[in-house]
Short mmCIF file of N, CA and C in Angstrom, two decimals:
data_model
loop_
_atom_site.label_atom_id
_atom_site.label_comp_id
_atom_site.label_asym_id
_atom_site.label_seq_id
_atom_site.Cartn_x
_atom_site.Cartn_y
_atom_site.Cartn_z
N MET A 1 0.46 11.70 -43.94
CA MET A 1 0.73 12.73 -45.07
C MET A 1 1.06 13.99 -44.40
N LYS A 2 2.09 14.65 -45.00
CA LYS A 2 2.43 15.98 -44.45
C LYS A 2 1.78 17.08 -45.23
N LYS A 3 1.50 18.15 -44.38
CA LYS A 3 0.83 19.23 -44.84
C LYS A 3 1.85 20.46 -45.14
N ASN A 4 1.84 21.12 -46.23
CA ASN A 4 2.69 22.11 -46.55
C ASN A 4 2.43 23.40 -45.75
N LEU A 5 3.54 23.95 -45.08
CA LEU A 5 3.42 25.00 -44.15
C LEU A 5 3.94 26.37 -44.69
N GLY A 6 4.54 26.31 -45.80
CA GLY A 6 5.18 27.42 -46.48
C GLY A 6 6.57 27.67 -45.86
N VAL A 7 7.13 28.85 -45.91
CA VAL A 7 8.36 29.08 -45.36
C VAL A 7 8.25 29.37 -43.83
N VAL A 8 8.70 28.31 -43.09
CA VAL A 8 8.77 28.38 -41.61
C VAL A 8 10.14 27.93 -41.18
N PRO A 9 10.75 28.78 -40.32
CA PRO A 9 12.15 28.38 -39.92
C PRO A 9 11.92 27.21 -38.90
N GLY A 10 11.80 25.95 -39.36
CA GLY A 10 11.48 24.76 -38.66
C GLY A 10 12.52 23.91 -37.99
N VAL A 11 13.38 24.77 -37.37
CA VAL A 11 14.36 24.02 -36.47
C VAL A 11 13.89 24.08 -35.00
N TYR A 12 13.94 22.89 -34.45
CA TYR A 12 13.38 22.82 -33.15
C TYR A 12 14.17 21.81 -32.38
N PRO A 13 14.72 22.08 -31.25
CA PRO A 13 14.60 23.23 -30.39
C PRO A 13 15.69 24.39 -30.80
N MET A 14 15.37 25.52 -30.42
CA MET A 14 16.32 26.71 -30.63
C MET A 14 16.81 27.05 -29.13
N PRO A 15 18.04 27.43 -29.00
CA PRO A 15 18.55 27.75 -27.66
C PRO A 15 17.99 29.12 -27.21
N VAL A 16 17.86 29.41 -26.03
CA VAL A 16 17.58 30.82 -25.52
C VAL A 16 18.91 31.37 -24.89
N LEU A 17 19.55 32.11 -25.66
CA LEU A 17 20.90 32.62 -25.26
C LEU A 17 20.85 34.10 -24.84
N MET A 18 21.50 34.29 -23.70
CA MET A 18 21.60 35.72 -23.18
C MET A 18 23.04 36.24 -23.48
N ILE A 19 23.06 37.19 -24.40
CA ILE A 19 24.39 37.76 -24.92
C ILE A 19 24.71 39.09 -24.11
N ALA A 20 25.73 39.20 -23.49
CA ALA A 20 26.04 40.41 -22.77
C ALA A 20 27.47 41.05 -23.06
N ALA A 21 27.43 42.32 -23.03
CA ALA A 21 28.67 43.06 -23.43
C ALA A 21 28.60 44.29 -22.72
N TYR A 22 29.76 44.98 -22.57
CA TYR A 22 29.92 46.28 -22.04
C TYR A 22 29.93 47.32 -23.20
N ASP A 23 29.37 48.49 -22.95
CA ASP A 23 29.56 49.63 -23.90
C ASP A 23 30.83 50.28 -23.58
N GLU A 24 31.04 51.40 -24.30
CA GLU A 24 32.44 52.08 -24.20
C GLU A 24 32.67 52.77 -22.70
N ASN A 25 31.51 52.87 -22.06
CA ASN A 25 31.56 53.40 -20.55
C ASN A 25 31.52 52.37 -19.56
N GLY A 26 31.46 51.03 -19.96
CA GLY A 26 31.47 50.08 -18.91
C GLY A 26 30.02 49.58 -18.51
N LYS A 27 29.01 50.12 -19.22
CA LYS A 27 27.69 49.86 -18.87
C LYS A 27 27.24 48.50 -19.53
N VAL A 28 26.53 47.66 -18.86
CA VAL A 28 26.06 46.37 -19.28
C VAL A 28 24.89 46.55 -20.18
N ASN A 29 24.88 45.76 -21.25
CA ASN A 29 23.81 45.57 -22.04
C ASN A 29 23.58 44.12 -22.49
N ALA A 30 22.37 43.57 -22.49
CA ALA A 30 22.13 42.28 -22.73
C ALA A 30 20.90 42.02 -23.61
N MET A 31 21.00 40.89 -24.34
CA MET A 31 19.87 40.63 -25.43
C MET A 31 19.68 39.09 -25.38
N ASN A 32 18.57 38.76 -25.76
CA ASN A 32 18.04 37.42 -26.02
C ASN A 32 18.23 37.13 -27.46
N ALA A 33 18.90 35.97 -27.72
CA ALA A 33 19.15 35.44 -29.15
C ALA A 33 18.98 34.02 -29.13
N ALA A 34 17.99 33.60 -30.10
CA ALA A 34 17.74 32.16 -30.27
C ALA A 34 18.63 31.56 -31.44
N TRP A 35 19.01 32.58 -32.30
CA TRP A 35 19.71 32.06 -33.57
C TRP A 35 21.25 32.07 -33.30
N GLY A 36 21.68 31.04 -32.47
CA GLY A 36 23.03 30.87 -32.21
C GLY A 36 23.40 29.42 -32.03
N MET A 37 24.72 29.12 -32.20
CA MET A 37 25.05 27.61 -32.10
C MET A 37 26.59 27.49 -31.98
N ILE A 38 27.01 26.45 -31.43
CA ILE A 38 28.36 26.06 -31.36
C ILE A 38 28.80 25.66 -32.78
N CYS A 39 29.94 26.32 -33.12
CA CYS A 39 30.38 26.06 -34.51
C CYS A 39 31.78 25.42 -34.62
N GLU A 40 32.46 25.22 -33.46
CA GLU A 40 33.67 24.40 -33.13
C GLU A 40 33.69 24.16 -31.82
N MET A 41 34.62 23.27 -31.31
CA MET A 41 34.62 22.99 -29.85
C MET A 41 34.89 24.25 -29.02
N ASP A 42 35.51 25.24 -29.61
CA ASP A 42 35.85 26.38 -28.69
C ASP A 42 35.28 27.70 -29.42
N LYS A 43 34.30 27.62 -30.23
CA LYS A 43 33.69 28.69 -30.92
C LYS A 43 32.17 28.67 -30.94
N ILE A 44 31.46 29.88 -30.89
CA ILE A 44 30.14 29.90 -30.84
C ILE A 44 29.78 31.07 -31.89
N ALA A 45 28.66 30.70 -32.73
CA ALA A 45 28.25 31.68 -33.67
C ALA A 45 27.04 32.29 -33.41
N LEU A 46 26.80 33.57 -33.46
CA LEU A 46 25.49 34.20 -33.19
C LEU A 46 25.08 35.00 -34.36
N PHE A 47 23.94 34.65 -34.83
CA PHE A 47 23.34 35.27 -35.88
C PHE A 47 22.40 36.31 -35.48
N ILE A 48 23.07 37.55 -35.16
CA ILE A 48 22.35 38.62 -34.63
C ILE A 48 22.53 39.88 -35.59
N ASP A 49 21.61 40.82 -35.55
CA ASP A 49 21.69 41.95 -36.39
C ASP A 49 22.77 42.96 -36.11
N GLU A 50 23.37 43.54 -37.10
CA GLU A 50 24.42 44.51 -36.68
C GLU A 50 23.85 45.67 -35.97
N ASP A 51 22.62 46.03 -36.14
CA ASP A 51 22.20 47.21 -35.42
C ASP A 51 21.80 46.99 -33.95
N HIS A 52 21.87 45.92 -33.43
CA HIS A 52 21.59 45.64 -31.99
C HIS A 52 22.62 46.46 -31.11
N LYS A 53 22.21 46.98 -30.00
CA LYS A 53 23.11 47.67 -29.10
C LYS A 53 24.26 46.75 -28.67
N THR A 54 23.86 45.58 -28.36
CA THR A 54 24.71 44.40 -27.83
C THR A 54 25.73 44.24 -28.99
N THR A 55 25.34 44.21 -30.16
CA THR A 55 26.21 43.78 -31.33
C THR A 55 27.39 44.95 -31.41
N GLN A 56 26.84 46.24 -31.34
CA GLN A 56 27.63 47.33 -31.45
C GLN A 56 28.75 47.37 -30.29
N ASN A 57 28.27 46.93 -28.99
CA ASN A 57 29.04 46.88 -27.85
C ASN A 57 30.25 45.80 -28.03
N ILE A 58 29.73 44.61 -28.63
CA ILE A 58 30.72 43.50 -28.91
C ILE A 58 31.83 44.00 -29.96
N LEU A 59 31.35 44.69 -30.88
CA LEU A 59 32.30 45.24 -31.83
C LEU A 59 33.37 46.12 -31.39
N LYS A 60 32.88 46.88 -30.28
CA LYS A 60 33.89 47.95 -29.62
C LYS A 60 34.77 47.19 -28.55
N SER A 61 34.11 46.43 -27.76
CA SER A 61 34.75 45.80 -26.67
C SER A 61 35.69 44.63 -27.05
N LYS A 62 35.24 43.96 -28.19
CA LYS A 62 35.96 42.70 -28.72
C LYS A 62 35.68 41.49 -27.61
N ALA A 63 34.64 41.59 -26.91
CA ALA A 63 34.34 40.56 -26.02
C ALA A 63 32.92 40.46 -25.71
N PHE A 64 32.37 39.28 -25.17
CA PHE A 64 31.05 38.99 -24.81
C PHE A 64 30.83 37.85 -23.95
N THR A 65 29.68 37.73 -23.28
CA THR A 65 29.40 36.38 -22.68
C THR A 65 28.06 35.87 -23.16
N VAL A 66 27.90 34.62 -23.18
CA VAL A 66 26.69 33.94 -23.61
C VAL A 66 26.18 33.09 -22.45
N SER A 67 25.10 33.41 -21.88
CA SER A 67 24.49 32.53 -20.80
C SER A 67 23.38 31.75 -21.35
N LEU A 68 23.21 30.60 -20.71
CA LEU A 68 21.93 29.84 -21.12
C LEU A 68 20.88 30.27 -20.10
N ALA A 69 19.71 30.70 -20.75
CA ALA A 69 18.57 31.11 -19.86
C ALA A 69 17.89 29.84 -19.34
N ASP A 70 17.37 29.97 -18.13
CA ASP A 70 16.67 28.84 -17.56
C ASP A 70 15.30 29.29 -17.15
N LYS A 71 14.50 28.28 -16.77
CA LYS A 71 13.02 28.39 -16.35
C LYS A 71 12.83 29.51 -15.28
N ALA A 72 13.72 29.38 -14.29
CA ALA A 72 13.58 30.41 -13.13
C ALA A 72 13.71 31.86 -13.50
N HIS A 73 14.39 32.05 -14.66
CA HIS A 73 14.62 33.43 -15.07
C HIS A 73 14.05 33.71 -16.42
N MET A 74 12.88 33.13 -16.79
CA MET A 74 12.33 33.18 -18.02
C MET A 74 11.85 34.54 -18.38
N ASP A 75 11.20 35.28 -17.33
CA ASP A 75 10.62 36.64 -17.44
C ASP A 75 11.80 37.54 -17.90
N VAL A 76 12.95 37.46 -17.11
CA VAL A 76 13.93 38.50 -17.60
C VAL A 76 14.52 38.04 -18.95
N ALA A 77 14.59 36.79 -19.22
CA ALA A 77 15.16 36.43 -20.64
C ALA A 77 14.23 36.95 -21.62
N ASP A 78 12.95 36.77 -21.46
CA ASP A 78 12.02 37.21 -22.43
C ASP A 78 12.11 38.83 -22.49
N PHE A 79 12.18 39.54 -21.34
CA PHE A 79 12.40 41.06 -21.48
C PHE A 79 13.67 41.29 -22.28
N PHE A 80 14.69 40.67 -22.10
CA PHE A 80 15.86 41.01 -22.91
C PHE A 80 15.78 40.68 -24.36
N GLY A 81 14.71 40.01 -24.79
CA GLY A 81 14.35 39.88 -26.21
C GLY A 81 13.32 40.92 -26.80
N ILE A 82 12.53 41.45 -25.85
CA ILE A 82 11.54 42.38 -26.43
C ILE A 82 11.89 43.87 -26.25
N ALA A 83 12.82 44.13 -25.33
CA ALA A 83 13.33 45.44 -25.12
C ALA A 83 14.62 45.78 -25.90
N THR A 84 14.79 47.01 -26.30
CA THR A 84 16.03 47.19 -27.05
C THR A 84 16.93 48.24 -26.31
N GLY A 85 18.21 48.09 -26.22
CA GLY A 85 19.16 48.97 -25.65
C GLY A 85 19.28 50.15 -26.34
N ASN A 86 18.87 50.16 -27.65
CA ASN A 86 18.98 51.38 -28.48
C ASN A 86 18.09 52.56 -27.99
N THR A 87 16.93 52.05 -27.46
CA THR A 87 15.89 53.09 -26.96
C THR A 87 15.58 53.07 -25.51
N MET A 88 16.12 52.02 -24.85
CA MET A 88 15.90 51.98 -23.34
C MET A 88 17.21 51.78 -22.71
N PRO A 89 18.01 52.89 -22.38
CA PRO A 89 19.25 52.88 -21.75
C PRO A 89 19.43 52.16 -20.52
N ASP A 90 18.26 51.98 -19.82
CA ASP A 90 18.40 51.42 -18.44
C ASP A 90 17.79 49.91 -18.51
N LYS A 91 17.86 49.35 -19.71
CA LYS A 91 17.31 48.09 -19.89
C LYS A 91 17.89 46.98 -18.86
N PHE A 92 19.12 46.91 -18.57
CA PHE A 92 19.63 45.88 -17.68
C PHE A 92 19.21 46.39 -16.32
N GLU A 93 19.34 47.52 -16.03
CA GLU A 93 18.98 48.03 -14.59
C GLU A 93 17.62 47.62 -14.14
N ARG A 94 16.71 47.80 -15.14
CA ARG A 94 15.32 47.63 -14.80
C ARG A 94 14.97 46.21 -14.33
N THR A 95 15.98 45.19 -14.62
CA THR A 95 15.71 43.92 -14.11
C THR A 95 16.06 43.67 -12.65
N GLY A 96 16.97 44.46 -12.27
CA GLY A 96 17.48 44.20 -10.74
C GLY A 96 18.39 43.10 -10.69
N TYR A 97 18.87 42.57 -11.87
CA TYR A 97 19.91 41.57 -11.91
C TYR A 97 21.19 42.18 -11.61
N THR A 98 22.21 41.30 -11.36
CA THR A 98 23.54 41.70 -11.12
C THR A 98 24.49 41.09 -12.18
N ALA A 99 25.57 41.89 -12.29
CA ALA A 99 26.60 41.40 -13.32
C ALA A 99 27.98 41.62 -12.76
N VAL A 100 28.84 40.76 -12.90
CA VAL A 100 30.30 40.89 -12.56
C VAL A 100 31.12 40.78 -13.65
N LYS A 101 32.28 41.50 -13.53
CA LYS A 101 33.20 41.46 -14.73
C LYS A 101 33.95 39.90 -14.89
N SER A 102 33.95 39.45 -15.99
CA SER A 102 34.62 38.20 -16.32
C SER A 102 36.00 38.38 -15.86
N GLU A 103 36.73 37.36 -15.36
CA GLU A 103 38.09 37.38 -15.11
C GLU A 103 38.82 36.97 -16.38
N PHE A 104 38.20 36.56 -17.38
CA PHE A 104 38.86 36.11 -18.55
C PHE A 104 38.72 37.06 -19.79
N VAL A 105 37.59 37.79 -19.88
CA VAL A 105 37.44 38.74 -21.07
C VAL A 105 36.82 40.04 -20.49
N ASN A 106 36.84 41.02 -21.38
CA ASN A 106 36.20 42.18 -20.90
C ASN A 106 34.67 42.31 -21.16
N ALA A 107 33.93 41.43 -20.36
CA ALA A 107 32.62 41.40 -20.61
C ALA A 107 31.88 41.03 -19.25
N PRO A 108 30.60 41.28 -19.12
CA PRO A 108 29.96 41.07 -17.79
C PRO A 108 29.28 39.59 -17.88
N ILE A 109 29.32 39.04 -16.79
CA ILE A 109 28.62 37.81 -16.44
C ILE A 109 27.42 38.24 -15.64
N ILE A 110 26.18 37.75 -16.11
CA ILE A 110 25.06 37.89 -15.36
C ILE A 110 24.86 36.73 -14.38
N ASP A 111 24.91 37.15 -13.11
CA ASP A 111 25.03 36.26 -11.99
C ASP A 111 23.86 35.19 -12.01
N GLU A 112 22.63 35.79 -12.35
CA GLU A 112 21.42 34.96 -12.18
C GLU A 112 21.31 33.67 -13.22
N PHE A 113 21.96 33.75 -14.33
CA PHE A 113 21.82 32.61 -15.27
C PHE A 113 22.85 31.66 -14.87
N PRO A 114 22.54 30.37 -14.89
CA PRO A 114 23.39 29.28 -14.30
C PRO A 114 24.66 28.78 -15.17
N VAL A 115 24.66 29.08 -16.46
CA VAL A 115 25.83 28.54 -17.11
C VAL A 115 26.23 29.84 -18.16
N VAL A 116 27.53 30.06 -18.17
CA VAL A 116 27.92 31.15 -19.03
C VAL A 116 29.23 30.69 -19.74
N MET A 117 29.26 31.19 -21.02
CA MET A 117 30.57 31.10 -21.77
C MET A 117 31.09 32.42 -22.11
N GLU A 118 32.38 32.58 -21.71
CA GLU A 118 32.99 33.81 -21.72
C GLU A 118 33.89 33.89 -23.08
N CYS A 119 33.48 34.87 -23.86
CA CYS A 119 34.07 34.87 -25.25
C CYS A 119 34.93 36.11 -25.73
N GLU A 120 35.98 35.86 -26.57
CA GLU A 120 36.53 36.92 -27.11
C GLU A 120 36.06 36.96 -28.64
N LEU A 121 35.76 38.22 -29.16
CA LEU A 121 35.31 38.37 -30.53
C LEU A 121 36.37 37.68 -31.46
N ASN A 122 35.99 36.62 -32.23
CA ASN A 122 37.04 36.06 -33.13
C ASN A 122 36.86 36.49 -34.61
N GLU A 123 35.58 36.61 -34.99
CA GLU A 123 35.35 37.11 -36.39
C GLU A 123 33.99 37.63 -36.62
N VAL A 124 33.85 38.41 -37.53
CA VAL A 124 32.43 38.85 -37.99
C VAL A 124 32.35 38.42 -39.43
N VAL A 125 31.26 37.79 -39.74
CA VAL A 125 30.98 37.19 -41.09
C VAL A 125 29.80 38.02 -41.61
N ASP A 126 30.05 38.79 -42.59
CA ASP A 126 28.96 39.69 -43.00
C ASP A 126 28.71 39.45 -44.56
N THR A 127 27.69 38.64 -44.91
CA THR A 127 27.42 38.38 -46.20
C THR A 127 26.00 38.89 -46.66
N GLU A 128 25.63 38.64 -47.91
CA GLU A 128 24.35 39.10 -48.36
C GLU A 128 23.35 38.36 -47.60
N SER A 129 23.57 37.09 -47.24
CA SER A 129 22.48 36.39 -46.57
C SER A 129 22.37 36.40 -44.98
N PHE A 130 23.54 36.71 -44.35
CA PHE A 130 23.54 36.85 -42.95
C PHE A 130 24.69 37.57 -42.31
N TYR A 131 24.42 38.15 -41.05
CA TYR A 131 25.47 38.77 -40.27
C TYR A 131 25.69 37.75 -39.09
N CYS A 132 26.98 37.52 -38.79
CA CYS A 132 27.24 36.55 -37.73
C CYS A 132 28.45 36.99 -36.93
N ILE A 133 28.27 36.91 -35.62
CA ILE A 133 29.45 37.24 -34.72
C ILE A 133 29.94 35.94 -34.27
N VAL A 134 31.18 35.60 -34.32
CA VAL A 134 31.75 34.36 -33.98
C VAL A 134 32.82 34.63 -32.77
N GLY A 135 32.45 34.07 -31.65
CA GLY A 135 33.22 34.20 -30.45
C GLY A 135 34.18 32.86 -29.99
N LYS A 136 35.25 33.14 -29.56
CA LYS A 136 36.18 32.13 -29.23
C LYS A 136 35.97 31.98 -27.78
N ILE A 137 35.39 30.81 -27.30
CA ILE A 137 35.00 30.50 -25.97
C ILE A 137 36.38 30.34 -25.09
N VAL A 138 36.65 31.20 -24.19
CA VAL A 138 37.95 31.15 -23.43
C VAL A 138 37.74 30.46 -22.04
N ASN A 139 36.44 30.44 -21.49
CA ASN A 139 36.12 29.82 -20.35
C ASN A 139 34.55 29.58 -20.30
N THR A 140 34.04 28.53 -19.62
CA THR A 140 32.70 28.25 -19.34
C THR A 140 32.66 28.06 -17.89
N ALA A 141 31.70 28.65 -17.26
CA ALA A 141 31.39 28.53 -15.71
C ALA A 141 29.95 28.14 -15.56
N ALA A 142 29.71 27.36 -14.43
CA ALA A 142 28.39 26.91 -14.11
C ALA A 142 28.23 27.02 -12.59
N ASP A 143 26.99 27.34 -12.35
CA ASP A 143 26.60 27.26 -10.89
C ASP A 143 26.74 25.85 -10.32
N GLU A 144 27.13 25.70 -9.07
CA GLU A 144 27.33 24.29 -8.54
C GLU A 144 25.96 23.59 -8.50
N ALA A 145 24.90 24.23 -8.39
CA ALA A 145 23.60 23.77 -8.23
C ALA A 145 23.17 22.97 -9.62
N VAL A 146 23.78 23.29 -10.76
CA VAL A 146 23.36 22.56 -11.92
C VAL A 146 24.44 21.49 -12.31
N LEU A 147 25.44 21.11 -11.51
CA LEU A 147 26.42 20.22 -11.82
C LEU A 147 26.09 18.89 -11.22
N ASP A 148 26.53 17.72 -11.83
CA ASP A 148 26.40 16.49 -11.28
C ASP A 148 27.55 16.15 -10.43
N GLU A 149 27.67 14.88 -9.85
CA GLU A 149 28.76 14.57 -9.06
C GLU A 149 30.05 14.51 -9.58
N GLU A 150 30.14 14.43 -11.04
CA GLU A 150 31.39 14.45 -11.65
C GLU A 150 31.73 15.88 -12.14
N GLY A 151 31.01 17.01 -11.74
CA GLY A 151 31.30 18.29 -12.12
C GLY A 151 30.87 18.66 -13.43
N LYS A 152 29.88 17.93 -14.05
CA LYS A 152 29.43 18.26 -15.47
C LYS A 152 27.99 18.81 -15.36
N VAL A 153 27.75 19.76 -16.25
CA VAL A 153 26.30 20.31 -16.22
C VAL A 153 25.34 19.26 -16.44
N GLU A 154 24.35 19.14 -15.62
CA GLU A 154 23.28 18.18 -15.76
C GLU A 154 21.93 18.74 -16.28
N PRO A 155 21.64 18.52 -17.62
CA PRO A 155 20.50 19.08 -18.11
C PRO A 155 19.25 19.16 -17.35
N ALA A 156 18.94 18.06 -16.52
CA ALA A 156 17.60 17.99 -15.67
C ALA A 156 17.76 19.09 -14.56
N LYS A 157 18.95 19.28 -14.17
CA LYS A 157 19.08 20.50 -13.12
C LYS A 157 18.95 21.73 -13.65
N LEU A 158 19.51 21.81 -14.91
CA LEU A 158 19.73 23.19 -15.54
C LEU A 158 18.32 23.83 -15.79
N ASN A 159 17.43 22.99 -16.27
CA ASN A 159 16.12 23.58 -16.74
C ASN A 159 16.20 24.68 -17.81
N ALA A 160 17.23 24.52 -18.84
CA ALA A 160 17.40 25.37 -19.77
C ALA A 160 16.21 25.56 -20.61
N LEU A 161 15.96 26.95 -20.96
CA LEU A 161 14.85 27.23 -21.95
C LEU A 161 15.24 26.85 -23.41
N ILE A 162 14.21 26.37 -23.99
CA ILE A 162 14.38 26.21 -25.51
C ILE A 162 13.16 27.07 -26.14
N PHE A 163 13.48 27.48 -27.28
CA PHE A 163 12.41 28.39 -28.02
C PHE A 163 11.94 27.52 -29.21
N ASP A 164 10.67 27.66 -29.28
CA ASP A 164 9.73 27.03 -30.28
C ASP A 164 9.27 28.12 -31.31
N GLN A 165 9.88 28.04 -32.61
CA GLN A 165 9.65 28.87 -33.57
C GLN A 165 8.22 28.62 -34.28
N PHE A 166 7.69 27.47 -33.96
CA PHE A 166 6.40 27.18 -34.58
C PHE A 166 5.23 27.93 -33.92
N GLN A 167 5.30 28.00 -32.62
CA GLN A 167 4.26 28.66 -31.90
C GLN A 167 4.71 29.73 -30.96
N MET A 168 5.99 30.07 -31.09
CA MET A 168 6.67 31.14 -30.30
C MET A 168 6.51 30.96 -28.83
N GLY A 169 6.79 29.71 -28.31
CA GLY A 169 6.74 29.35 -26.97
C GLY A 169 8.20 29.05 -26.36
N TYR A 170 8.31 29.21 -25.02
CA TYR A 170 9.44 28.70 -24.41
C TYR A 170 9.03 27.33 -23.73
N TYR A 171 9.97 26.40 -23.70
CA TYR A 171 9.85 25.07 -23.12
C TYR A 171 11.06 24.74 -22.45
N VAL A 172 11.08 23.76 -21.57
CA VAL A 172 12.21 23.41 -20.66
C VAL A 172 12.75 22.03 -21.26
N ALA A 173 14.07 22.00 -21.40
CA ALA A 173 14.80 20.79 -21.86
C ALA A 173 15.16 20.01 -20.65
N GLY A 174 15.41 18.74 -20.76
CA GLY A 174 16.08 18.15 -19.49
C GLY A 174 16.05 16.62 -19.52
N GLU A 175 14.97 15.97 -20.06
CA GLU A 175 14.79 14.52 -20.03
C GLU A 175 15.75 13.94 -20.92
N LYS A 176 16.64 12.98 -20.36
CA LYS A 176 17.51 12.23 -21.10
C LYS A 176 16.84 10.95 -21.69
N VAL A 177 16.81 10.76 -23.01
CA VAL A 177 16.16 9.66 -23.62
C VAL A 177 17.12 8.61 -24.39
N GLY A 178 18.47 8.92 -24.31
CA GLY A 178 19.28 8.00 -24.85
C GLY A 178 20.75 8.58 -24.71
N GLN A 179 21.70 7.78 -25.08
CA GLN A 179 23.19 8.11 -24.90
C GLN A 179 23.71 8.33 -26.40
N ALA A 180 24.28 9.50 -26.52
CA ALA A 180 24.80 9.75 -27.81
C ALA A 180 26.12 8.89 -28.18
N TRP A 181 26.11 8.59 -29.49
CA TRP A 181 27.19 7.66 -29.98
C TRP A 181 27.02 6.26 -29.38
N ASP A 182 25.83 5.93 -28.94
CA ASP A 182 25.56 4.56 -28.48
C ASP A 182 24.13 4.10 -28.97
N ALA A 183 23.14 5.11 -29.06
CA ALA A 183 21.85 4.77 -29.33
C ALA A 183 21.57 4.07 -30.60
N GLY A 184 22.51 4.57 -31.59
CA GLY A 184 22.38 3.95 -32.90
C GLY A 184 23.57 3.07 -33.32
N ALA A 185 24.38 2.66 -32.29
CA ALA A 185 25.59 1.90 -32.63
C ALA A 185 25.18 0.47 -33.22
N HIS A 186 24.00 -0.08 -32.79
CA HIS A 186 23.67 -1.40 -33.30
C HIS A 186 23.57 -1.40 -34.87
N LEU A 187 23.30 -0.36 -35.46
CA LEU A 187 23.11 -0.26 -36.86
C LEU A 187 24.43 -0.42 -37.66
N MET A 188 25.58 -0.17 -36.94
CA MET A 188 26.84 -0.27 -37.44
C MET A 188 27.20 -1.68 -37.88
N ASP A 189 26.63 -2.64 -37.24
CA ASP A 189 26.90 -4.08 -37.58
C ASP A 189 26.08 -4.69 -38.75
N LYS A 190 25.26 -3.97 -39.24
CA LYS A 190 24.34 -4.55 -40.39
C LYS A 190 25.18 -4.53 -41.59
#
């Protein structure tokens, strides 16, 4: 029997995404966002508040990067979620991390995170219910250390963080338990 929990955002897992953009002076700002998802093969939707420093930078620069946080960099990923660039102007510098300019968009790539999507601002959706930044992915890059022999990202090597909204924890994804578009194929013949 199920027990009623009330209103709980019960989607699990949630990604741990590092969003980075330049301000008008070329200074790097980054934030942690769990409320984001792919919305088309070449688009990502980020449900982030308009008042974030990173959001304001995206609106001005029209570009941003989205990196996947991993276990090895969990402390900085969490810091990017609890500190705000609105009141901490040296937020990125405090981490000691490095950023290089994307060759595809006017946005910083944080070197330490293993996978990054480089995005152009495609659309802003502002409704009574939510505020959403939609980016067009123009390139995805990954450290060779997380690639398999075919050049694809291997989740077991990536050790991507996932966020648990039930207990506010970070976990690592990676164990493959089945093949998509195959695990349920046997039910097609019934």
